[in-house]
Amino acid sequence: SIQVYGWRRVMASDAQRKFTELCQLKYKEQAVWFLNGFWGDGVDSATCNRVWELIRKFVELDLLGADRKGENGNELDQFWSAKFLEDMDTAMPSIQRKEAFRAIDHDHNGKMSAIEYLVWKFKKGVPETVNAPQGDNAAAIKKAQEALDAVIAQLNECEKKLEIQKRAKEESDAALAELHRQQKEYDDKIATLQAASSDSSKTIVQRNKAANELAQLKGEDPLPLRKSKLTQEAKDRALQKAIAELEAAYASLEKKMAEAQEQLEIIKKKSGGGKGALWWMQRELFEVDKSLPRAKQRFDHSKPFSYDP
């Protein structure tokens, strides 16, 4: 009937409006919505790894675009969308990529959001996507995300401390090299004067002059050498301070990572959905761990990431 048809149009319009709102979320949030909603329905841990790489590509190309929002972005313009399809769907001919873009661009704004691409890639519909269940453990997921955000912030702090430590090491090495140069110059001069002061082929005046200079030189280091020693000692102290601060930052990071992992384990033990969000946070923790010195890593990075929430 006309009444039923009109109702369906309203429902479809409402779904499109909600889908447009999803397209405005950040890349990660779009991906998590999709993974949450279709977990067990074409989405599993292996699929998540593929989606992770797709989102990384979105972020990479976004940073090359005009706005350069990166992780804070939500969609690629037509040029970078074409580049995305060229890189990530290599088996597709150019003409098909243009047709694919038209099919992907549900809101017809000439851009491609992550969730538009995922809906097309995994053959899902707009209504089922906007109504896809997100779980009833939002509070627990939010708490875990806050713990993970603290990890990311501390990782950034560690990276800053690492750069400081690297610069301190370079300056310390340069100061030590200069000290060695000055010391060698001093030692060579001592050896030359010692040889001259006992050289029988020289006159007594020449030998005495060399002996006097030798005594003066041995009595006190020359100013450049003294300065090099002081500089090297200062640079070494700065290096030791930088190392201590870096170790303290890593210790804090390890503590925050353990806290975040604890929150993820709590979510995993309880039913309530949100498996896509749980997988994503665990992958983020894995990537943080990957950036640590090998001795501090907790995960096995010799194998591809695998996690079943």
PDB file of N, CA and C in Angstrom, residues 204-274:
ATOM      1  N   ILE A 204     123.242  22.035  25.212  1.00  0.00           N
ATOM      2  CA  ILE A 204     122.754  22.044  26.579  1.00  0.00           C
ATOM      3  C   ILE A 204     121.631  23.062  26.751  1.00  0.00           C
ATOM      4  N   VAL A 205     121.746  24.174  26.048  1.00  0.00           N
ATOM      5  CA  VAL A 205     120.706  25.218  26.135  1.00  0.00           C
ATOM      6  C   VAL A 205     119.382  24.682  25.573  1.00  0.00           C
ATOM      7  N   GLN A 206     119.481  23.984  24.462  1.00  0.00           N
ATOM      8  CA  GLN A 206     118.280  23.438  23.849  1.00  0.00           C
ATOM      9  C   GLN A 206     117.635  22.369  24.734  1.00  0.00           C
ATOM     10  N   ARG A 207     118.527  21.519  25.334  1.00  0.00           N
ATOM     11  CA  ARG A 207     117.983  20.459  26.195  1.00  0.00           C
ATOM     12  C   ARG A 207     117.331  21.063  27.444  1.00  0.00           C
ATOM     13  N   ASN A 208     117.976  22.077  28.018  1.00  0.00           N
ATOM     14  CA  ASN A 208     117.415  22.715  29.220  1.00  0.00           C
ATOM     15  C   ASN A 208     116.091  23.416  28.918  1.00  0.00           C
ATOM     16  N   LYS A 209     116.029  24.051  27.768  1.00  0.00           N
ATOM     17  CA  LYS A 209     114.797  24.717  27.369  1.00  0.00           C
ATOM     18  C   LYS A 209     113.660  23.703  27.250  1.00  0.00           C
ATOM     19  N   ALA A 210     113.975  22.545  26.635  1.00  0.00           N
ATOM     20  CA  ALA A 210     112.962  21.499  26.484  1.00  0.00           C
ATOM     21  C   ALA A 210     112.546  20.952  27.842  1.00  0.00           C
ATOM     22  N   ALA A 211     113.530  20.813  28.757  1.00  0.00           N
ATOM     23  CA  ALA A 211     113.233  20.299  30.090  1.00  0.00           C
ATOM     24  C   ALA A 211     112.334  21.262  30.863  1.00  0.00           C
ATOM     25  N   ASN A 212     112.612  22.552  30.743  1.00  0.00           N
ATOM     26  CA  ASN A 212     111.783  23.559  31.419  1.00  0.00           C
ATOM     27  C   ASN A 212     110.336  23.541  30.900  1.00  0.00           C
ATOM     28  N   GLU A 213     110.218  23.500  29.584  1.00  0.00           N
ATOM     29  CA  GLU A 213     108.882  23.453  28.985  1.00  0.00           C
ATOM     30  C   GLU A 213     108.140  22.184  29.408  1.00  0.00           C
ATOM     31  N   LEU A 214     108.885  21.080  29.507  1.00  0.00           N
ATOM     32  CA  LEU A 214     108.296  19.811  29.913  1.00  0.00           C
ATOM     33  C   LEU A 214     107.771  19.905  31.344  1.00  0.00           C
ATOM     34  N   ALA A 215     108.589  20.490  32.222  1.00  0.00           N
ATOM     35  CA  ALA A 215     108.181  20.635  33.626  1.00  0.00           C
ATOM     36  C   ALA A 215     106.930  21.494  33.743  1.00  0.00           C
ATOM     37  N   GLN A 216     106.893  22.597  32.984  1.00  0.00           N
ATOM     38  CA  GLN A 216     105.722  23.467  33.015  1.00  0.00           C
ATOM     39  C   GLN A 216     104.477  22.741  32.480  1.00  0.00           C
ATOM     40  N   LEU A 217     104.680  21.973  31.431  1.00  0.00           N
ATOM     41  CA  LEU A 217     103.551  21.269  30.812  1.00  0.00           C
ATOM     42  C   LEU A 217     103.000  20.195  31.744  1.00  0.00           C
ATOM     43  N   LYS A 218     103.896  19.495  32.441  1.00  0.00           N
ATOM     44  CA  LYS A 218     103.463  18.461  33.368  1.00  0.00           C
ATOM     45  C   LYS A 218     102.843  19.050  34.636  1.00  0.00           C
ATOM     46  N   GLY A 219     103.209  20.277  34.951  1.00  0.00           N
ATOM     47  CA  GLY A 219     102.709  20.910  36.173  1.00  0.00           C
ATOM     48  C   GLY A 219     101.223  21.197  36.123  1.00  0.00           C
ATOM     49  N   GLU A 220     100.701  21.489  34.943  1.00  0.00           N
ATOM     50  CA  GLU A 220      99.275  21.811  34.809  1.00  0.00           C
ATOM     51  C   GLU A 220      98.831  21.571  33.383  1.00  0.00           C
ATOM     52  N   ASP A 221      97.668  20.932  33.242  1.00  0.00           N
ATOM     53  CA  ASP A 221      97.131  20.699  31.903  1.00  0.00           C
ATOM     54  C   ASP A 221      96.903  22.032  31.209  1.00  0.00           C
ATOM     55  N   PRO A 222      97.139  22.108  29.904  1.00  0.00           N
ATOM     56  CA  PRO A 222      96.850  23.346  29.176  1.00  0.00           C
ATOM     57  C   PRO A 222      95.348  23.641  29.195  1.00  0.00           C
ATOM     58  N   LEU A 223      95.002  24.899  29.009  1.00  0.00           N
ATOM     59  CA  LEU A 223      93.613  25.335  29.103  1.00  0.00           C
ATOM     60  C   LEU A 223      92.665  24.548  28.193  1.00  0.00           C
ATOM     61  N   PRO A 224      92.980  24.323  26.920  1.00  0.00           N
ATOM     62  CA  PRO A 224      92.052  23.562  26.062  1.00  0.00           C
ATOM     63  C   PRO A 224      91.762  22.165  26.600  1.00  0.00           C
ATOM     64  N   LEU A 225      92.781  21.502  27.157  1.00  0.00           N
ATOM     65  CA  LEU A 225      92.584  20.157  27.697  1.00  0.00           C
ATOM     66  C   LEU A 225      91.719  20.218  28.961  1.00  0.00           C
ATOM     67  N   ARG A 226      91.989  21.212  29.825  1.00  0.00           N
ATOM     68  CA  ARG A 226      91.181  21.348  31.031  1.00  0.00           C
ATOM     69  C   ARG A 226      89.719  21.600  30.664  1.00  0.00           C
ATOM     70  N   LYS A 227      89.525  22.460  29.683  1.00  0.00           N
ATOM     71  CA  LYS A 227      88.168  22.779  29.245  1.00  0.00           C
ATOM     72  C   LYS A 227      87.469  21.545  28.664  1.00  0.00           C
ATOM     73  N   SER A 228      88.196  20.744  27.893  1.00  0.00           N
ATOM     74  CA  SER A 228      87.627  19.525  27.306  1.00  0.00           C
ATOM     75  C   SER A 228      87.218  18.536  28.383  1.00  0.00           C
ATOM     76  N   LYS A 229      88.043  18.410  29.434  1.00  0.00           N
ATOM     77  CA  LYS A 229      87.704  17.496  30.534  1.00  0.00           C
ATOM     78  C   LYS A 229      86.433  17.948  31.246  1.00  0.00           C
ATOM     79  N   LEU A 230      86.320  19.243  31.501  1.00  0.00           N
ATOM     80  CA  LEU A 230      85.138  19.766  32.183  1.00  0.00           C
ATOM     81  C   LEU A 230      83.883  19.588  31.311  1.00  0.00           C
ATOM     82  N   THR A 231      84.047  19.859  30.013  1.00  0.00           N
ATOM     83  CA  THR A 231      82.915  19.720  29.099  1.00  0.00           C
ATOM     84  C   THR A 231      82.455  18.282  29.010  1.00  0.00           C
ATOM     85  N   GLN A 232      83.432  17.363  28.917  1.00  0.00           N
ATOM     86  CA  GLN A 232      83.075  15.947  28.814  1.00  0.00           C
ATOM     87  C   GLN A 232      82.383  15.456  30.080  1.00  0.00           C
ATOM     88  N   GLU A 233      82.840  15.893  31.230  1.00  0.00           N
ATOM     89  CA  GLU A 233      82.208  15.501  32.494  1.00  0.00           C
ATOM     90  C   GLU A 233      80.772  16.019  32.569  1.00  0.00           C
ATOM     91  N   ALA A 234      80.563  17.247  32.129  1.00  0.00           N
ATOM     92  CA  ALA A 234      79.225  17.831  32.144  1.00  0.00           C
ATOM     93  C   ALA A 234      78.288  17.098  31.176  1.00  0.00           C
ATOM     94  N   LYS A 235      78.793  16.776  29.989  1.00  0.00           N
ATOM     95  CA  LYS A 235      77.976  16.073  29.007  1.00  0.00           C
ATOM     96  C   LYS A 235      77.661  14.656  29.479  1.00  0.00           C
ATOM     97  N   ASP A 236      78.601  14.037  30.176  1.00  0.00           N
ATOM     98  CA  ASP A 236      78.354  12.698  30.692  1.00  0.00           C
ATOM     99  C   ASP A 236      77.285  12.730  31.787  1.00  0.00           C
ATOM    100  N   ARG A 237      77.330  13.758  32.634  1.00  0.00           N
ATOM    101  CA  ARG A 237      76.295  13.891  33.671  1.00  0.00           C
ATOM    102  C   ARG A 237      74.924  14.093  33.033  1.00  0.00           C
ATOM    103  N   ALA A 238      74.886  14.909  31.978  1.00  0.00           N
ATOM    104  CA  ALA A 238      73.620  15.142  31.274  1.00  0.00           C
ATOM    105  C   ALA A 238      73.101  13.855  30.649  1.00  0.00           C
ATOM    106  N   LEU A 239      74.021  13.049  30.113  1.00  0.00           N
ATOM    107  CA  LEU A 239      73.638  11.767  29.512  1.00  0.00           C
ATOM    108  C   LEU A 239      73.080  10.825  30.565  1.00  0.00           C
ATOM    109  N   GLN A 240      73.735  10.725  31.694  1.00  0.00           N
ATOM    110  CA  GLN A 240      73.258   9.831  32.763  1.00  0.00           C
ATOM    111  C   GLN A 240      71.887  10.275  33.267  1.00  0.00           C
ATOM    112  N   LYS A 241      71.659  11.575  33.337  1.00  0.00           N
ATOM    113  CA  LYS A 241      70.353  12.092  33.743  1.00  0.00           C
ATOM    114  C   LYS A 241      69.287  11.724  32.715  1.00  0.00           C
ATOM    115  N   ALA A 242      69.627  11.883  31.426  1.00  0.00           N
ATOM    116  CA  ALA A 242      68.676  11.553  30.358  1.00  0.00           C
ATOM    117  C   ALA A 242      68.337  10.067  30.371  1.00  0.00           C
ATOM    118  N   ILE A 243      69.343   9.227  30.622  1.00  0.00           N
ATOM    119  CA  ILE A 243      69.113   7.774  30.684  1.00  0.00           C
ATOM    120  C   ILE A 243      68.182   7.445  31.844  1.00  0.00           C
ATOM    121  N   ALA A 244      68.413   8.051  32.990  1.00  0.00           N
ATOM    122  CA  ALA A 244      67.579   7.797  34.169  1.00  0.00           C
ATOM    123  C   ALA A 244      66.138   8.242  33.924  1.00  0.00           C
ATOM    124  N   GLU A 245      65.965   9.401  33.297  1.00  0.00           N
ATOM    125  CA  GLU A 245      64.619   9.899  33.012  1.00  0.00           C
ATOM    126  C   GLU A 245      63.902   9.016  31.991  1.00  0.00           C
ATOM    127  N   LEU A 246      64.649   8.510  31.019  1.00  0.00           N
ATOM    128  CA  LEU A 246      64.058   7.619  30.024  1.00  0.00           C
ATOM    129  C   LEU A 246      63.614   6.315  30.672  1.00  0.00           C
ATOM    130  N   GLU A 247      64.445   5.762  31.545  1.00  0.00           N
ATOM    131  CA  GLU A 247      64.092   4.515  32.229  1.00  0.00           C
ATOM    132  C   GLU A 247      62.864   4.717  33.105  1.00  0.00           C
ATOM    133  N   ALA A 248      62.777   5.866  33.756  1.00  0.00           N
ATOM    134  CA  ALA A 248      61.607   6.166  34.589  1.00  0.00           C
ATOM    135  C   ALA A 248      60.354   6.272  33.728  1.00  0.00           C
ATOM    136  N   ALA A 249      60.492   6.879  32.544  1.00  0.00           N
ATOM    137  CA  ALA A 249      59.357   7.008  31.628  1.00  0.00           C
ATOM    138  C   ALA A 249      58.910   5.639  31.130  1.00  0.00           C
ATOM    139  N   TYR A 250      59.885   4.763  30.828  1.00  0.00           N
ATOM    140  CA  TYR A 250      59.548   3.407  30.386  1.00  0.00           C
ATOM    141  C   TYR A 250      58.865   2.632  31.511  1.00  0.00           C
ATOM    142  N   ALA A 251      59.335   2.807  32.736  1.00  0.00           N
ATOM    143  CA  ALA A 251      58.731   2.119  33.880  1.00  0.00           C
ATOM    144  C   ALA A 251      57.274   2.548  34.043  1.00  0.00           C
ATOM    145  N   SER A 252      57.022   3.850  33.884  1.00  0.00           N
ATOM    146  CA  SER A 252      55.655   4.359  33.970  1.00  0.00           C
ATOM    147  C   SER A 252      54.802   3.807  32.834  1.00  0.00           C
ATOM    148  N   LEU A 253      55.394   3.708  31.644  1.00  0.00           N
ATOM    149  CA  LEU A 253      54.669   3.163  30.497  1.00  0.00           C
ATOM    150  C   LEU A 253      54.298   1.702  30.737  1.00  0.00           C
ATOM    151  N   GLU A 254      55.228   0.921  31.245  1.00  0.00           N
ATOM    152  CA  GLU A 254      54.972  -0.491  31.516  1.00  0.00           C
ATOM    153  C   GLU A 254      53.842  -0.649  32.533  1.00  0.00           C
ATOM    154  N   LYS A 255      53.807   0.225  33.528  1.00  0.00           N
ATOM    155  CA  LYS A 255      52.750   0.185  34.532  1.00  0.00           C
ATOM    156  C   LYS A 255      51.403   0.503  33.904  1.00  0.00           C
ATOM    157  N   LYS A 256      51.358   1.524  33.067  1.00  0.00           N
ATOM    158  CA  LYS A 256      50.109   1.913  32.416  1.00  0.00           C
ATOM    159  C   LYS A 256      49.647   0.840  31.429  1.00  0.00           C
ATOM    160  N   MET A 257      50.604   0.184  30.754  1.00  0.00           N
ATOM    161  CA  MET A 257      50.247  -0.898  29.847  1.00  0.00           C
ATOM    162  C   MET A 257      49.624  -2.067  30.609  1.00  0.00           C
ATOM    163  N   ALA A 258      50.182  -2.374  31.773  1.00  0.00           N
ATOM    164  CA  ALA A 258      49.633  -3.456  32.599  1.00  0.00           C
ATOM    165  C   ALA A 258      48.218  -3.108  33.055  1.00  0.00           C
ATOM    166  N   GLU A 259      47.994  -1.861  33.400  1.00  0.00           N
ATOM    167  CA  GLU A 259      46.663  -1.415  33.821  1.00  0.00           C
ATOM    168  C   GLU A 259      45.666  -1.513  32.672  1.00  0.00           C
ATOM    169  N   ALA A 260      46.095  -1.109  31.479  1.00  0.00           N
ATOM    170  CA  ALA A 260      45.220  -1.198  30.314  1.00  0.00           C
ATOM    171  C   ALA A 260      44.907  -2.651  29.980  1.00  0.00           C
ATOM    172  N   GLN A 261      45.926  -3.512  30.051  1.00  0.00           N
ATOM    173  CA  GLN A 261      45.720  -4.936  29.773  1.00  0.00           C
ATOM    174  C   GLN A 261      44.739  -5.540  30.771  1.00  0.00           C
ATOM    175  N   GLU A 262      44.825  -5.119  32.010  1.00  0.00           N
ATOM    176  CA  GLU A 262      43.903  -5.606  33.045  1.00  0.00           C
ATOM    177  C   GLU A 262      42.460  -5.231  32.697  1.00  0.00           C
ATOM    178  N   GLN A 263      42.268  -3.994  32.223  1.00  0.00           N
ATOM    179  CA  GLN A 263      40.928  -3.557  31.832  1.00  0.00           C
ATOM    180  C   GLN A 263      40.403  -4.379  30.651  1.00  0.00           C
ATOM    181  N   LEU A 264      41.274  -4.698  29.706  1.00  0.00           N
ATOM    182  CA  LEU A 264      40.865  -5.501  28.552  1.00  0.00           C
ATOM    183  C   LEU A 264      40.485  -6.920  28.979  1.00  0.00           C
ATOM    184  N   GLU A 265      41.223  -7.468  29.925  1.00  0.00           N
ATOM    185  CA  GLU A 265      40.918  -8.813  30.416  1.00  0.00           C
ATOM    186  C   GLU A 265      39.573  -8.839  31.139  1.00  0.00           C
ATOM    187  N   ILE A 266      39.264  -7.768  31.844  1.00  0.00           N
ATOM    188  CA  ILE A 266      37.973  -7.679  32.533  1.00  0.00           C
ATOM    189  C   ILE A 266      36.837  -7.715  31.518  1.00  0.00           C
ATOM    190  N   ILE A 267      36.988  -6.951  30.429  1.00  0.00           N
ATOM    191  CA  ILE A 267      35.958  -6.922  29.381  1.00  0.00           C
ATOM    192  C   ILE A 267      35.829  -8.292  28.727  1.00  0.00           C
ATOM    193  N   LYS A 268      36.952  -8.927  28.470  1.00  0.00           N
ATOM    194  CA  LYS A 268      36.941 -10.219  27.769  1.00  0.00           C
ATOM    195  C   LYS A 268      36.215 -11.282  28.581  1.00  0.00           C
ATOM    196  N   LYS A 269      36.340 -11.226  29.894  1.00  0.00           N
ATOM    197  CA  LYS A 269      35.717 -12.244  30.755  1.00  0.00           C
ATOM    198  C   LYS A 269      34.205 -12.075  30.846  1.00  0.00           C
ATOM    199  N   LYS A 270      33.721 -10.883  30.509  1.00  0.00           N
ATOM    200  CA  LYS A 270      32.287 -10.627  30.585  1.00  0.00           C
ATOM    201  C   LYS A 270      31.685 -10.619  29.181  1.00  0.00           C
ATOM    202  N   SER A 271      30.487 -11.153  29.067  1.00  0.00           N
ATOM    203  CA  SER A 271      29.790 -11.063  27.790  1.00  0.00           C
ATOM    204  C   SER A 271      29.181  -9.673  27.671  1.00  0.00           C
ATOM    205  N   GLY A 272      28.895  -9.270  26.474  1.00  0.00           N
ATOM    206  CA  GLY A 272      28.314  -7.945  26.315  1.00  0.00           C
ATOM    207  C   GLY A 272      28.627  -7.318  24.973  1.00  0.00           C
ATOM    208  N   GLY A 273      29.310  -8.062  24.100  1.00  0.00           N
ATOM    209  CA  GLY A 273      29.609  -7.542  22.774  1.00  0.00           C
ATOM    210  C   GLY A 273      30.816  -6.634  22.775  1.00  0.00           C
ATOM    211  N   GLY A 274      30.848  -5.758  21.786  1.00  0.00           N
ATOM    212  CA  GLY A 274      31.978  -4.846  21.662  1.00  0.00           C
ATOM    213  C   GLY A 274      33.281  -5.544  21.352  1.00  0.00           C
TER     214      GLY A 274
END
